[in-house]
Amino acid sequence: MTKTLLLPVLLGGAVSGVAFAQSVGDQYSAYAARQRGDVQLLSEIEQRVKREMRDADYLGPEYDSRSGVYRLKFMRHGSVIWVDVDGRTGAVIGRSGR
């Protein structure tokens, strides 16, 4: 019985560990890309996009090292809004949500 109950906990920990490792890897990739001058400062990108989204609460960024895209997450009236920004140019390249 104990083994049956423990397995989902162990598997959940493994999945969480993978997600954490990917997050740390993406953070390192963003840092390295910034050091090389491949992407703009996240703080500058955040400032500009937050001004455009002033009626929404900013929840934080994600970085996709494969595409060099920052995805900024906002919440407005209970709805999540994602704003995709090209890290190289700082241009908004996509938006989802309301």
mmCIF file of N, CA and C in Angstrom:
data_model
loop_
_atom_site.group_PDB
_atom_site.id
_atom_site.type_symbol
_atom_site.label_atom_id
_atom_site.label_comp_id
_atom_site.label_asym_id
_atom_site.label_seq_id
_atom_site.Cartn_x
_atom_site.Cartn_y
_atom_site.Cartn_z
ATOM 1 N N MET A 1 0.825 -1.199 0.000
ATOM 2 C CA MET A 1 0.000 0.000 0.000
ATOM 3 C C MET A 1 0.862 1.253 0.000
ATOM 4 N N THR A 2 1.894 1.261 0.821
ATOM 5 C CA THR A 2 2.761 2.427 0.913
ATOM 6 C C THR A 2 3.450 2.700 -0.411
ATOM 7 N N LYS A 3 3.898 1.646 -1.102
ATOM 8 C CA LYS A 3 4.570 1.822 -2.384
ATOM 9 C C LYS A 3 3.636 2.461 -3.408
ATOM 10 N N THR A 4 2.372 2.068 -3.390
ATOM 11 C CA THR A 4 1.395 2.614 -4.328
ATOM 12 C C THR A 4 1.176 4.106 -4.083
ATOM 13 N N LEU A 5 1.135 4.508 -2.826
ATOM 14 C CA LEU A 5 0.928 5.917 -2.503
ATOM 15 C C LEU A 5 2.183 6.753 -2.763
ATOM 16 N N LEU A 6 3.338 6.150 -2.638
ATOM 17 C CA LEU A 6 4.590 6.870 -2.790
ATOM 18 C C LEU A 6 4.952 7.127 -4.248
ATOM 19 N N LEU A 7 4.543 6.236 -5.141
ATOM 20 C CA LEU A 7 4.912 6.360 -6.550
ATOM 21 C C LEU A 7 4.475 7.682 -7.177
ATOM 22 N N PRO A 8 3.222 8.123 -7.021
ATOM 23 C CA PRO A 8 2.841 9.418 -7.602
ATOM 24 C C PRO A 8 3.659 10.584 -7.038
ATOM 25 N N VAL A 9 3.999 10.507 -5.760
ATOM 26 C CA VAL A 9 4.804 11.561 -5.151
ATOM 27 C C VAL A 9 6.186 11.585 -5.784
ATOM 28 N N LEU A 10 6.793 10.419 -5.964
ATOM 29 C CA LEU A 10 8.111 10.344 -6.588
ATOM 30 C C LEU A 10 8.066 10.814 -8.033
ATOM 31 N N LEU A 11 7.038 10.394 -8.759
ATOM 32 C CA LEU A 11 6.923 10.817 -10.151
ATOM 33 C C LEU A 11 6.680 12.316 -10.244
ATOM 34 N N GLY A 12 5.858 12.848 -9.354
ATOM 35 C CA GLY A 12 5.609 14.290 -9.338
ATOM 36 C C GLY A 12 6.884 15.063 -9.053
ATOM 37 N N GLY A 13 7.707 14.542 -8.162
ATOM 38 C CA GLY A 13 8.983 15.187 -7.878
ATOM 39 C C GLY A 13 9.901 15.160 -9.076
ATOM 40 N N ALA A 14 9.877 14.055 -9.825
ATOM 41 C CA ALA A 14 10.726 13.963 -11.014
ATOM 42 C C ALA A 14 10.285 14.961 -12.070
ATOM 43 N N VAL A 15 8.986 15.087 -12.262
ATOM 44 C CA VAL A 15 8.475 16.044 -13.241
ATOM 45 C C VAL A 15 8.812 17.467 -12.810
ATOM 46 N N SER A 16 8.625 17.778 -11.536
ATOM 47 C CA SER A 16 8.956 19.103 -11.031
ATOM 48 C C SER A 16 10.439 19.376 -11.174
ATOM 49 N N GLY A 17 11.272 18.382 -10.938
ATOM 50 C CA GLY A 17 12.715 18.530 -11.088
ATOM 51 C C GLY A 17 13.106 18.852 -12.516
ATOM 52 N N VAL A 18 12.453 18.202 -13.475
ATOM 53 C CA VAL A 18 12.718 18.479 -14.888
ATOM 54 C C VAL A 18 12.323 19.906 -15.231
ATOM 55 N N ALA A 19 11.152 20.334 -14.784
ATOM 56 C CA ALA A 19 10.690 21.698 -15.047
ATOM 57 C C ALA A 19 11.633 22.711 -14.403
ATOM 58 N N PHE A 20 12.100 22.431 -13.193
ATOM 59 C CA PHE A 20 13.021 23.330 -12.515
ATOM 60 C C PHE A 20 14.343 23.407 -13.277
ATOM 61 N N ALA A 21 14.877 22.279 -13.700
ATOM 62 C CA ALA A 21 16.136 22.264 -14.448
ATOM 63 C C ALA A 21 16.004 23.041 -15.753
ATOM 64 N N GLN A 22 14.875 22.900 -16.429
ATOM 65 C CA GLN A 22 14.651 23.642 -17.673
ATOM 66 C C GLN A 22 14.596 25.135 -17.380
ATOM 67 N N SER A 23 13.918 25.525 -16.305
ATOM 68 C CA SER A 23 13.815 26.932 -15.933
ATOM 69 C C SER A 23 15.192 27.517 -15.638
ATOM 70 N N VAL A 24 15.998 26.793 -14.867
ATOM 71 C CA VAL A 24 17.347 27.259 -14.553
ATOM 72 C C VAL A 24 18.181 27.335 -15.821
ATOM 73 N N GLY A 25 18.036 26.359 -16.706
ATOM 74 C CA GLY A 25 18.758 26.365 -17.973
ATOM 75 C C GLY A 25 18.381 27.563 -18.830
ATOM 76 N N ASP A 26 17.096 27.876 -18.891
ATOM 77 C CA ASP A 26 16.641 29.036 -19.670
ATOM 78 C C ASP A 26 17.131 30.347 -19.050
ATOM 79 N N GLN A 27 17.169 30.412 -17.721
ATOM 80 C CA GLN A 27 17.689 31.612 -17.069
ATOM 81 C C GLN A 27 19.166 31.799 -17.402
ATOM 82 N N TYR A 28 19.917 30.711 -17.356
ATOM 83 C CA TYR A 28 21.343 30.794 -17.698
ATOM 84 C C TYR A 28 21.509 31.186 -19.167
ATOM 85 N N SER A 29 20.694 30.612 -20.033
ATOM 86 C CA SER A 29 20.763 30.948 -21.465
ATOM 87 C C SER A 29 20.470 32.419 -21.699
ATOM 88 N N ALA A 30 19.480 32.955 -20.996
ATOM 89 C CA ALA A 30 19.147 34.378 -21.129
ATOM 90 C C ALA A 30 20.315 35.236 -20.653
ATOM 91 N N TYR A 31 20.918 34.843 -19.547
ATOM 92 C CA TYR A 31 22.066 35.587 -19.021
ATOM 93 C C TYR A 31 23.231 35.550 -20.007
ATOM 94 N N ALA A 32 23.532 34.367 -20.517
ATOM 95 C CA ALA A 32 24.639 34.223 -21.467
ATOM 96 C C ALA A 32 24.374 35.009 -22.751
ATOM 97 N N ALA A 33 23.141 34.975 -23.246
ATOM 98 C CA ALA A 33 22.787 35.717 -24.462
ATOM 99 C C ALA A 33 22.943 37.213 -24.213
ATOM 100 N N ARG A 34 22.566 37.678 -23.042
ATOM 101 C CA ARG A 34 22.713 39.098 -22.716
ATOM 102 C C ARG A 34 24.189 39.471 -22.645
ATOM 103 N N GLN A 35 24.997 38.619 -22.044
ATOM 104 C CA GLN A 35 26.436 38.887 -21.943
ATOM 105 C C GLN A 35 27.078 38.984 -23.328
ATOM 106 N N ARG A 36 26.607 38.193 -24.263
ATOM 107 C CA ARG A 36 27.130 38.222 -25.635
ATOM 108 C C ARG A 36 26.566 39.391 -26.436
ATOM 109 N N GLY A 37 25.541 40.051 -25.908
ATOM 110 C CA GLY A 37 24.908 41.152 -26.624
ATOM 111 C C GLY A 37 23.865 40.684 -27.625
ATOM 112 N N ASP A 38 23.424 39.423 -27.485
ATOM 113 C CA ASP A 38 22.439 38.869 -28.415
ATOM 114 C C ASP A 38 21.012 39.305 -28.102
ATOM 115 N N VAL A 39 20.746 39.677 -26.851
ATOM 116 C CA VAL A 39 19.403 40.105 -26.463
ATOM 117 C C VAL A 39 19.491 41.391 -25.657
ATOM 118 N N GLN A 40 18.399 42.125 -25.653
ATOM 119 C CA GLN A 40 18.315 43.365 -24.887
ATOM 120 C C GLN A 40 18.124 43.051 -23.408
ATOM 121 N N LEU A 41 18.359 44.049 -22.577
ATOM 122 C CA LEU A 41 18.121 43.882 -21.149
ATOM 123 C C LEU A 41 16.645 43.596 -20.892
ATOM 124 N N LEU A 42 16.385 42.581 -20.096
ATOM 125 C CA LEU A 42 15.006 42.242 -19.752
ATOM 126 C C LEU A 42 14.324 43.415 -19.062
ATOM 127 N N SER A 43 15.029 44.118 -18.192
ATOM 128 C CA SER A 43 14.406 45.234 -17.463
ATOM 129 C C SER A 43 13.919 46.320 -18.425
ATOM 130 N N GLU A 44 14.647 46.566 -19.503
ATOM 131 C CA GLU A 44 14.208 47.561 -20.491
ATOM 132 C C GLU A 44 12.973 47.085 -21.243
ATOM 133 N N ILE A 45 12.973 45.814 -21.607
ATOM 134 C CA ILE A 45 11.818 45.230 -22.300
ATOM 135 C C ILE A 45 10.598 45.281 -21.384
ATOM 136 N N GLU A 46 10.784 44.874 -20.120
ATOM 137 C CA GLU A 46 9.678 44.879 -19.161
ATOM 138 C C GLU A 46 9.108 46.282 -18.980
ATOM 139 N N GLN A 47 9.981 47.281 -18.820
ATOM 140 C CA GLN A 47 9.507 48.655 -18.640
ATOM 141 C C GLN A 47 8.610 49.094 -19.782
ATOM 142 N N ARG A 48 9.063 48.860 -20.991
ATOM 143 C CA ARG A 48 8.307 49.306 -22.174
ATOM 144 C C ARG A 48 6.959 48.593 -22.278
ATOM 145 N N VAL A 49 6.961 47.274 -22.098
ATOM 146 C CA VAL A 49 5.719 46.508 -22.240
ATOM 147 C C VAL A 49 4.769 46.800 -21.088
ATOM 148 N N LYS A 50 5.297 46.972 -19.880
ATOM 149 C CA LYS A 50 4.430 47.302 -18.738
ATOM 150 C C LYS A 50 3.732 48.634 -18.930
ATOM 151 N N ARG A 51 4.394 49.594 -19.579
ATOM 152 C CA ARG A 51 3.725 50.874 -19.875
ATOM 153 C C ARG A 51 2.535 50.646 -20.806
ATOM 154 N N GLU A 52 2.708 49.772 -21.789
ATOM 155 C CA GLU A 52 1.616 49.469 -22.728
ATOM 156 C C GLU A 52 0.483 48.706 -22.046
ATOM 157 N N MET A 53 0.821 47.927 -21.028
ATOM 158 C CA MET A 53 -0.156 47.075 -20.334
ATOM 159 C C MET A 53 -0.487 47.655 -18.956
ATOM 160 N N ARG A 54 -0.528 48.962 -18.828
ATOM 161 C CA ARG A 54 -0.649 49.610 -17.521
ATOM 162 C C ARG A 54 -1.901 49.223 -16.748
ATOM 163 N N ASP A 55 -2.926 48.743 -17.415
ATOM 164 C CA ASP A 55 -4.151 48.353 -16.708
ATOM 165 C C ASP A 55 -4.157 46.875 -16.322
ATOM 166 N N ALA A 56 -2.999 46.211 -16.464
ATOM 167 C CA ALA A 56 -2.881 44.792 -16.114
ATOM 168 C C ALA A 56 -1.769 44.613 -15.084
ATOM 169 N N ASP A 57 -1.882 43.559 -14.281
ATOM 170 C CA ASP A 57 -0.846 43.240 -13.297
ATOM 171 C C ASP A 57 0.219 42.366 -13.959
ATOM 172 N N TYR A 58 1.482 42.737 -13.777
ATOM 173 C CA TYR A 58 2.592 41.985 -14.344
ATOM 174 C C TYR A 58 2.955 40.835 -13.408
ATOM 175 N N LEU A 59 3.022 39.612 -13.948
ATOM 176 C CA LEU A 59 3.307 38.441 -13.129
ATOM 177 C C LEU A 59 4.723 37.911 -13.305
ATOM 178 N N GLY A 60 5.379 38.241 -14.428
ATOM 179 C CA GLY A 60 6.757 37.796 -14.599
ATOM 180 C C GLY A 60 7.066 37.313 -15.999
ATOM 181 N N PRO A 61 8.378 37.050 -16.248
ATOM 182 C CA PRO A 61 8.819 36.644 -17.580
ATOM 183 C C PRO A 61 9.175 35.168 -17.668
ATOM 184 N N GLU A 62 9.228 34.695 -18.886
ATOM 185 C CA GLU A 62 9.828 33.405 -19.240
ATOM 186 C C GLU A 62 10.739 33.698 -20.426
ATOM 187 N N TYR A 63 11.756 32.874 -20.627
ATOM 188 C CA TYR A 63 12.668 33.070 -21.751
ATOM 189 C C TYR A 63 12.807 31.757 -22.499
ATOM 190 N N ASP A 64 12.667 31.797 -23.805
ATOM 191 C CA ASP A 64 12.856 30.619 -24.653
ATOM 192 C C ASP A 64 14.212 30.755 -25.340
ATOM 193 N N SER A 65 15.179 29.991 -24.880
ATOM 194 C CA SER A 65 16.539 30.115 -25.397
ATOM 195 C C SER A 65 16.657 29.686 -26.857
ATOM 196 N N ARG A 66 15.770 28.835 -27.315
ATOM 197 C CA ARG A 66 15.839 28.380 -28.715
ATOM 198 C C ARG A 66 15.453 29.499 -29.678
ATOM 199 N N SER A 67 14.455 30.295 -29.308
ATOM 200 C CA SER A 67 13.976 31.342 -30.213
ATOM 201 C C SER A 67 14.451 32.738 -29.822
ATOM 202 N N GLY A 68 14.973 32.892 -28.593
ATOM 203 C CA GLY A 68 15.387 34.203 -28.124
ATOM 204 C C GLY A 68 14.210 35.105 -27.814
ATOM 205 N N VAL A 69 13.075 34.505 -27.467
ATOM 206 C CA VAL A 69 11.849 35.257 -27.211
ATOM 207 C C VAL A 69 11.554 35.280 -25.709
ATOM 208 N N TYR A 70 11.261 36.483 -25.216
ATOM 209 C CA TYR A 70 10.751 36.632 -23.858
ATOM 210 C C TYR A 70 9.237 36.581 -23.926
ATOM 211 N N ARG A 71 8.638 35.877 -22.987
ATOM 212 C CA ARG A 71 7.187 35.820 -22.869
ATOM 213 C C ARG A 71 6.839 36.429 -21.518
ATOM 214 N N LEU A 72 6.165 37.566 -21.565
ATOM 215 C CA LEU A 72 5.790 38.277 -20.342
ATOM 216 C C LEU A 72 4.337 37.963 -20.009
ATOM 217 N N LYS A 73 4.094 37.644 -18.755
ATOM 218 C CA LYS A 73 2.764 37.210 -18.325
ATOM 219 C C LYS A 73 2.088 38.318 -17.509
ATOM 220 N N PHE A 74 0.863 38.629 -17.889
ATOM 221 C CA PHE A 74 0.063 39.652 -17.224
ATOM 222 C C PHE A 74 -1.298 39.059 -16.841
ATOM 223 N N MET A 75 -1.971 39.725 -15.905
ATOM 224 C CA MET A 75 -3.321 39.338 -15.508
ATOM 225 C C MET A 75 -4.186 40.590 -15.526
ATOM 226 N N ARG A 76 -5.333 40.486 -16.199
ATOM 227 C CA ARG A 76 -6.285 41.596 -16.244
ATOM 228 C C ARG A 76 -7.687 41.024 -16.061
ATOM 229 N N HIS A 77 -8.386 41.492 -15.043
ATOM 230 C CA HIS A 77 -9.771 41.068 -14.785
ATOM 231 C C HIS A 77 -9.909 39.546 -14.777
ATOM 232 N N GLY A 78 -8.950 38.859 -14.179
ATOM 233 C CA GLY A 78 -9.000 37.409 -14.057
ATOM 234 C C GLY A 78 -8.559 36.640 -15.289
ATOM 235 N N SER A 79 -8.118 37.327 -16.325
ATOM 236 C CA SER A 79 -7.647 36.666 -17.550
ATOM 237 C C SER A 79 -6.142 36.837 -17.701
ATOM 238 N N VAL A 80 -5.486 35.766 -18.114
ATOM 239 C CA VAL A 80 -4.044 35.799 -18.348
ATOM 240 C C VAL A 80 -3.776 36.319 -19.756
ATOM 241 N N ILE A 81 -2.788 37.188 -19.852
ATOM 242 C CA ILE A 81 -2.369 37.746 -21.137
ATOM 243 C C ILE A 81 -0.882 37.480 -21.288
ATOM 244 N N TRP A 82 -0.492 36.893 -22.404
ATOM 245 C CA TRP A 82 0.915 36.655 -22.717
ATOM 246 C C TRP A 82 1.339 37.639 -23.794
ATOM 247 N N VAL A 83 2.480 38.282 -23.580
ATOM 248 C CA VAL A 83 3.047 39.182 -24.573
ATOM 249 C C VAL A 83 4.418 38.622 -24.950
ATOM 250 N N ASP A 84 4.587 38.252 -26.210
ATOM 251 C CA ASP A 84 5.852 37.707 -26.706
ATOM 252 C C ASP A 84 6.689 38.829 -27.298
ATOM 253 N N VAL A 85 7.953 38.896 -26.869
ATOM 254 C CA VAL A 85 8.851 39.968 -27.296
ATOM 255 C C VAL A 85 10.137 39.352 -27.836
ATOM 256 N N ASP A 86 10.533 39.784 -29.023
ATOM 257 C CA ASP A 86 11.804 39.353 -29.602
ATOM 258 C C ASP A 86 12.921 39.941 -28.748
ATOM 259 N N GLY A 87 13.705 39.077 -28.143
ATOM 260 C CA GLY A 87 14.767 39.537 -27.261
ATOM 261 C C GLY A 87 15.851 40.325 -27.968
ATOM 262 N N ARG A 88 16.050 40.071 -29.243
ATOM 263 C CA ARG A 88 17.090 40.778 -29.999
ATOM 264 C C ARG A 88 16.683 42.203 -30.326
ATOM 265 N N THR A 89 15.448 42.366 -30.788
ATOM 266 C CA THR A 89 14.997 43.685 -31.246
ATOM 267 C C THR A 89 14.150 44.421 -30.208
ATOM 268 N N GLY A 90 13.562 43.693 -29.274
ATOM 269 C CA GLY A 90 12.665 44.295 -28.298
ATOM 270 C C GLY A 90 11.257 44.508 -28.826
ATOM 271 N N ALA A 91 11.000 44.054 -30.048
ATOM 272 C CA ALA A 91 9.682 44.243 -30.671
ATOM 273 C C ALA A 91 8.677 43.214 -30.148
ATOM 274 N N VAL A 92 7.459 43.685 -29.878
ATOM 275 C CA VAL A 92 6.366 42.772 -29.541
ATOM 276 C C VAL A 92 6.013 41.988 -30.802
ATOM 277 N N ILE A 93 6.079 40.663 -30.696
ATOM 278 C CA ILE A 93 5.822 39.831 -31.882
ATOM 279 C C ILE A 93 4.562 38.990 -31.744
ATOM 280 N N GLY A 94 3.935 39.032 -30.586
ATOM 281 C CA GLY A 94 2.704 38.268 -30.410
ATOM 282 C C GLY A 94 2.046 38.600 -29.086
ATOM 283 N N ARG A 95 0.756 38.331 -29.042
ATOM 284 C CA ARG A 95 -0.030 38.610 -27.846
ATOM 285 C C ARG A 95 -1.179 37.619 -27.814
ATOM 286 N N SER A 96 -1.438 37.063 -26.636
ATOM 287 C CA SER A 96 -2.593 36.181 -26.513
ATOM 288 C C SER A 96 -3.358 36.576 -25.250
ATOM 289 N N GLY A 97 -4.626 36.364 -25.257
ATOM 290 C CA GLY A 97 -5.473 36.750 -24.140
ATOM 291 C C GLY A 97 -6.061 38.135 -24.362
ATOM 292 N N ARG A 98 -6.851 38.577 -23.400
ATOM 293 C CA ARG A 98 -7.516 39.891 -23.518
ATOM 294 C C ARG A 98 -7.076 40.830 -22.439
#
